[in-house]
mmCIF file of C-alpha atoms in Angstrom:
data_model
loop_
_atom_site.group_PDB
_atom_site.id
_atom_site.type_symbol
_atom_site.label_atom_id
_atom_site.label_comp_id
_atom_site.label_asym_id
_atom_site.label_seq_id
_atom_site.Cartn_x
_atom_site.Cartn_y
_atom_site.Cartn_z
ATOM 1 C CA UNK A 5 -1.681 -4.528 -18.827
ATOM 2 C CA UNK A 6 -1.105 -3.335 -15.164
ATOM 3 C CA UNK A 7 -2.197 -0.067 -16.064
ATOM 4 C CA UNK A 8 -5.632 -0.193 -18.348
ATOM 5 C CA UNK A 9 -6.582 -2.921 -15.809
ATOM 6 C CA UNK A 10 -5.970 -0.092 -13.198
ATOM 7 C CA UNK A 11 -8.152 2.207 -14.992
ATOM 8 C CA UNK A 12 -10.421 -0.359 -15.278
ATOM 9 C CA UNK A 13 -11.265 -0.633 -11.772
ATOM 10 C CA UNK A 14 -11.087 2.923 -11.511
ATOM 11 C CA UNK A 15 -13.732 3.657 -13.440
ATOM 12 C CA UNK A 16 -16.224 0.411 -11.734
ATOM 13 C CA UNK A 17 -15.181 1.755 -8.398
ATOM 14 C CA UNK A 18 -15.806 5.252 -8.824
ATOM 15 C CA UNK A 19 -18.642 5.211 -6.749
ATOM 16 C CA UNK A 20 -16.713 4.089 -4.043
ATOM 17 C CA UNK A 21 -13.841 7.023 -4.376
ATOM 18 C CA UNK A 22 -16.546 9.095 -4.270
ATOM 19 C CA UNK A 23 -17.964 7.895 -1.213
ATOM 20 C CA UNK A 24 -14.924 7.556 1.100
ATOM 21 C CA UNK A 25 -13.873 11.230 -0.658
ATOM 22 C CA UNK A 26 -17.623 12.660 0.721
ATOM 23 C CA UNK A 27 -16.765 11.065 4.314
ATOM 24 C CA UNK A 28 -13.233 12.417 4.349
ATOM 25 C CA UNK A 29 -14.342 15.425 3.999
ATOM 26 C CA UNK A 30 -16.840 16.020 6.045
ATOM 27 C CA UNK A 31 -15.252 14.605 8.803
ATOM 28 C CA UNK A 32 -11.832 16.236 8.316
ATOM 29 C CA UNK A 33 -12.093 18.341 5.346
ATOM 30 C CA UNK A 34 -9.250 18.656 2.592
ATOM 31 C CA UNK A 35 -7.014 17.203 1.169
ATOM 32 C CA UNK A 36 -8.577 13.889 0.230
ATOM 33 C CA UNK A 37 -5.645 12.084 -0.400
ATOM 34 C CA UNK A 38 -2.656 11.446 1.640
ATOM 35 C CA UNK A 39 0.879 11.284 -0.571
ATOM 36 C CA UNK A 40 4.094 10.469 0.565
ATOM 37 C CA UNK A 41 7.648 9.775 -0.758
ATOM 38 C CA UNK A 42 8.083 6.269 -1.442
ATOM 39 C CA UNK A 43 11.030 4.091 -2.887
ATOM 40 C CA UNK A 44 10.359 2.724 -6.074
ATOM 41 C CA UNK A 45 12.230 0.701 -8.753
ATOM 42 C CA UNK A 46 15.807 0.991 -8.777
ATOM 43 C CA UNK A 47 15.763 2.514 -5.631
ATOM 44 C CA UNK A 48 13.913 5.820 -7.108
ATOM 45 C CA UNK A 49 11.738 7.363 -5.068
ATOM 46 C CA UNK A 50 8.217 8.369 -6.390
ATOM 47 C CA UNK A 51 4.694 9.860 -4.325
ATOM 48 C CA UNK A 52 2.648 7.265 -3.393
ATOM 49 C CA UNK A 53 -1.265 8.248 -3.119
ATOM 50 C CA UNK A 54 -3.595 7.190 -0.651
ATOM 51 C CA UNK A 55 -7.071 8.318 0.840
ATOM 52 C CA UNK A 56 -6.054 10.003 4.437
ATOM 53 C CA UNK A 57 -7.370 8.345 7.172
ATOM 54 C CA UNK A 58 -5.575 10.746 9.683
ATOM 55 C CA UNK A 59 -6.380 13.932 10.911
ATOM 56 C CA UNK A 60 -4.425 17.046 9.347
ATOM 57 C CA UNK A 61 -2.518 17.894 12.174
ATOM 58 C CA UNK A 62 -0.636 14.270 11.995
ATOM 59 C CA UNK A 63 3.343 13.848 11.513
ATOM 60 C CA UNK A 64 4.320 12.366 8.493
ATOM 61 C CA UNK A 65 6.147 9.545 10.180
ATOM 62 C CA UNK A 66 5.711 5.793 10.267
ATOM 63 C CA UNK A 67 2.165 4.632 12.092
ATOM 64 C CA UNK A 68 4.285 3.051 14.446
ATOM 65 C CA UNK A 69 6.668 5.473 15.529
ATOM 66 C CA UNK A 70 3.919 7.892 16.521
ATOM 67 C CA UNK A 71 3.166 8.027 20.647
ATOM 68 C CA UNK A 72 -1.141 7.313 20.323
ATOM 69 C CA UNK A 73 -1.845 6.607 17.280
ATOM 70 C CA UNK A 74 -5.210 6.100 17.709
ATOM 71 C CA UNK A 75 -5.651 9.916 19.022
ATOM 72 C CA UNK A 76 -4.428 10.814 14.777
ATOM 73 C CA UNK A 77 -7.086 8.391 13.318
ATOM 74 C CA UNK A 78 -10.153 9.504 12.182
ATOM 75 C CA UNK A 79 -13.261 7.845 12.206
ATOM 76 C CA UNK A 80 -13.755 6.632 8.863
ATOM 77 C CA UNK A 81 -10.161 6.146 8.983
ATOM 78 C CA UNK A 82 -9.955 2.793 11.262
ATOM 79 C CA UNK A 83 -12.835 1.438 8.808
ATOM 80 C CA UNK A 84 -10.486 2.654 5.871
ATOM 81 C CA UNK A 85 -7.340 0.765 7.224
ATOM 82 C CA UNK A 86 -9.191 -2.472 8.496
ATOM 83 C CA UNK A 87 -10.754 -2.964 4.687
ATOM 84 C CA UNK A 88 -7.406 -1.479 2.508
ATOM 85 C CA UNK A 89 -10.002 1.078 1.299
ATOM 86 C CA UNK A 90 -6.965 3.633 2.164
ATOM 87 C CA UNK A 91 -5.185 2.022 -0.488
ATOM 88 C CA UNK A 92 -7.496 2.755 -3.857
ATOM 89 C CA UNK A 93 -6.157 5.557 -4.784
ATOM 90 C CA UNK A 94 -2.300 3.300 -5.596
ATOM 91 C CA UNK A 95 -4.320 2.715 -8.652
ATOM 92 C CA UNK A 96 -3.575 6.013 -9.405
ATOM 93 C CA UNK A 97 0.705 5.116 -9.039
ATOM 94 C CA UNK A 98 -0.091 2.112 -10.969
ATOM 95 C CA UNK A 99 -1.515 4.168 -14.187
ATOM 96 C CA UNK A 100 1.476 6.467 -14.253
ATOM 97 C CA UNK A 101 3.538 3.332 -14.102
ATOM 98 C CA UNK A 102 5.127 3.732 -10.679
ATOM 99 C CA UNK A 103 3.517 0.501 -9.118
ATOM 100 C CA UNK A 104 1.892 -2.915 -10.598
ATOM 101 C CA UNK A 105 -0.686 -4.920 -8.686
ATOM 102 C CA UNK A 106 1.753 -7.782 -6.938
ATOM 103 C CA UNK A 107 5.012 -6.698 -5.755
ATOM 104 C CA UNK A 108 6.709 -5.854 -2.716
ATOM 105 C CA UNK A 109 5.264 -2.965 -1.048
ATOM 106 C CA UNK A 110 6.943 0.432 -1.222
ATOM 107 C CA UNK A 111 9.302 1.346 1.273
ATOM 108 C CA UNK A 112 9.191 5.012 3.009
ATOM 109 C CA UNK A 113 12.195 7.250 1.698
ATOM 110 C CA UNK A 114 13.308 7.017 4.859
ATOM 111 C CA UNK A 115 13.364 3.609 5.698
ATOM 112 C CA UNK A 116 17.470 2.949 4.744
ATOM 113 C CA UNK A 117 17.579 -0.756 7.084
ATOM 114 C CA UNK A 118 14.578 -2.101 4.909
ATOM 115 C CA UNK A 119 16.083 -1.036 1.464
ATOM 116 C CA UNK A 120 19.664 -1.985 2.479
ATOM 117 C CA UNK A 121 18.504 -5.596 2.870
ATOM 118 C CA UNK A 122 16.099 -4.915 0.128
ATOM 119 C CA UNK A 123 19.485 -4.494 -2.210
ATOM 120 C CA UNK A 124 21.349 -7.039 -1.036
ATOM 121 C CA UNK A 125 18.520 -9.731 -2.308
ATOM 122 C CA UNK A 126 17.800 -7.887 -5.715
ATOM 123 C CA UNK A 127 14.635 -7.292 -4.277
ATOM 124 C CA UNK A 128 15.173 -3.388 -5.474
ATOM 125 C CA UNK A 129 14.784 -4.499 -9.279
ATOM 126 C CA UNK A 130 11.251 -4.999 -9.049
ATOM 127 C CA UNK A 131 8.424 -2.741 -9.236
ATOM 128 C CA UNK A 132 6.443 -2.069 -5.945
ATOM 129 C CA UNK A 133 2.803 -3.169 -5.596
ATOM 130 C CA UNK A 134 -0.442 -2.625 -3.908
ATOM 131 C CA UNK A 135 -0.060 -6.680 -2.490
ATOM 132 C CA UNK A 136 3.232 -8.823 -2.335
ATOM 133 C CA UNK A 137 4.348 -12.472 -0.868
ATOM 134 C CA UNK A 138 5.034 -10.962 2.333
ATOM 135 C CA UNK A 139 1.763 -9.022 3.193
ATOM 136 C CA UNK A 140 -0.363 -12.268 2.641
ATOM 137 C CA UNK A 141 2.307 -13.826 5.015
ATOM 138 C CA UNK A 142 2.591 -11.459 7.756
ATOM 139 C CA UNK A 143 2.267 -7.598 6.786
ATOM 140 C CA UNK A 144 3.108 -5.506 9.966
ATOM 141 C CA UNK A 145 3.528 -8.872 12.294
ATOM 142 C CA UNK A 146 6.772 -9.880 10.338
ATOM 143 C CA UNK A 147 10.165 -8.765 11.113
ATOM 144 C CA UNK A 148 11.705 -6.705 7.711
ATOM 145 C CA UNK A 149 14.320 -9.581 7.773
ATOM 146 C CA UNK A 150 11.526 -11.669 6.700
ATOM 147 C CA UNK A 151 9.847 -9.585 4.938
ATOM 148 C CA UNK A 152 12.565 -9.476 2.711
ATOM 149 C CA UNK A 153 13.227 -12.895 2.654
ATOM 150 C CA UNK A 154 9.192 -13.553 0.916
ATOM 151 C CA UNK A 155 9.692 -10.797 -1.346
ATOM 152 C CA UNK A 156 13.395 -12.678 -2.248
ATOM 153 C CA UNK A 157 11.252 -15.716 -2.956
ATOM 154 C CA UNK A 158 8.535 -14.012 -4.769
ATOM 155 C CA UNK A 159 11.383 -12.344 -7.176
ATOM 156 C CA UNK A 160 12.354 -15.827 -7.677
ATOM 157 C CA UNK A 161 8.813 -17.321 -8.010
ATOM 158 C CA UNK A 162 7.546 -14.488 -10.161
ATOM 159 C CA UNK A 163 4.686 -15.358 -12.782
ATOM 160 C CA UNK A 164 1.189 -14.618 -13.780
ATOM 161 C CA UNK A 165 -0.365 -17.563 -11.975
ATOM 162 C CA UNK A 166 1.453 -16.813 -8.671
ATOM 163 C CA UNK A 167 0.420 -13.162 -8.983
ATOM 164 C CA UNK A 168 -2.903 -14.343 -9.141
ATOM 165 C CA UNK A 169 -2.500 -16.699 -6.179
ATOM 166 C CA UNK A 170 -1.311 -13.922 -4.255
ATOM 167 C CA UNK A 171 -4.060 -11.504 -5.325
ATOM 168 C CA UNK A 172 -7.192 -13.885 -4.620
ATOM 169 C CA UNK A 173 -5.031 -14.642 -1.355
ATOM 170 C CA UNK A 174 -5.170 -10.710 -0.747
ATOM 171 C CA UNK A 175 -8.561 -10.774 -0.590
ATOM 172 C CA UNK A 176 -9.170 -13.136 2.243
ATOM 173 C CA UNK A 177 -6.719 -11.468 4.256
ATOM 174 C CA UNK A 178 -8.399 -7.821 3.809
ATOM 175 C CA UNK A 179 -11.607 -9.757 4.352
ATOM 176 C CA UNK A 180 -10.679 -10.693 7.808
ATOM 177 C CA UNK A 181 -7.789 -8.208 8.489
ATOM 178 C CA UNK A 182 -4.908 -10.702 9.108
ATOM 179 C CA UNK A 183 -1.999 -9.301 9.676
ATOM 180 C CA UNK A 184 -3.019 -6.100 10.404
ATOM 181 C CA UNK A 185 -1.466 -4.296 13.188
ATOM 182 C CA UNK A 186 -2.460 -0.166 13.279
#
């Protein structure tokens, strides 16, 4: 279901691809799309696509971790983060079956303290998503303790009506950013 609903908003938001793939590029040429190693189910690791909204020249490291981030951004990139429109192209992991739409978001390869506690709760068995429990309750402002703690409950919670809870509750948080921190 996950996945033909995924190509279903593929193919209504095409236009859209298109658009932020035209401004991309003429700001900051190719590639398009940004991919990097992600943990999946099962602790596997899988590439996770995005549209870049950094310049070409930026390390492939945690937004955090970098000195200025702000110097790496590119224009269309801050407008791409503050709306999730950086995120579209996870559509793409969810059709090869990597992702789903609610789950907890996927951890960088490289990020051992997150999946360690990640383990410990079972939180590991499930699929990542584009949304989860914990980014409607925090995203970046939330210790990974916590984090781990909502995606714990949401493993327990689990079920079609609180997926959809979560994704209407999505949308009001992209809508006015909450919990966004880079």
């Amino acid at each position: 279901m996950n996945r033909l609903f995924a190509i279903f908003i593929v193919l209504i938001l095409f236009p859209v691809f298109l658009a932020v793939a035209l401004a991309i590029f003429i700001e900051d040429g190719l590639p398009i799309f940004f991919k990097q190693k992600r943990v999946g189910i099962n602790y596997t690791f899988f590439n996770i696509y995005k549209f870049r909204s950094m310049k070409k020249n930026t390390p492939n490291v945690a937004t955090h971790l970098l000195e200025n981030p702000a110097s790496y951004l590119l224009r269309i990139g801050g407008v791409l983060r503050k709306l999730s429109l950086d995120e579209l192209p996870n559509l793409i992991n969810i059709i090869k079956g990597e992702m789903v739409f609610v789950g907890p978001r996927p951890a960088l390869y490289n990020q051992d303290d997150l999946m360690a506690l990640r383990v410990a709760a079972g939180v590991d068995k499930l699929k990542p998503g584009i949304t989860g429990w914990a980014q409607i309750n925090g995203r970046d402002e939330i210790s990974i303790e916590a984090k781990v703690a909502l995606e714990k409950e949401y493993l327990v919670r689990r079920s079609v009506w609180f997926d959809l809870v979560i994704v209407v509750k999505t949308f009001t948080s992209v809508l006015f950013s909450k919990g966004v921190s880079h």
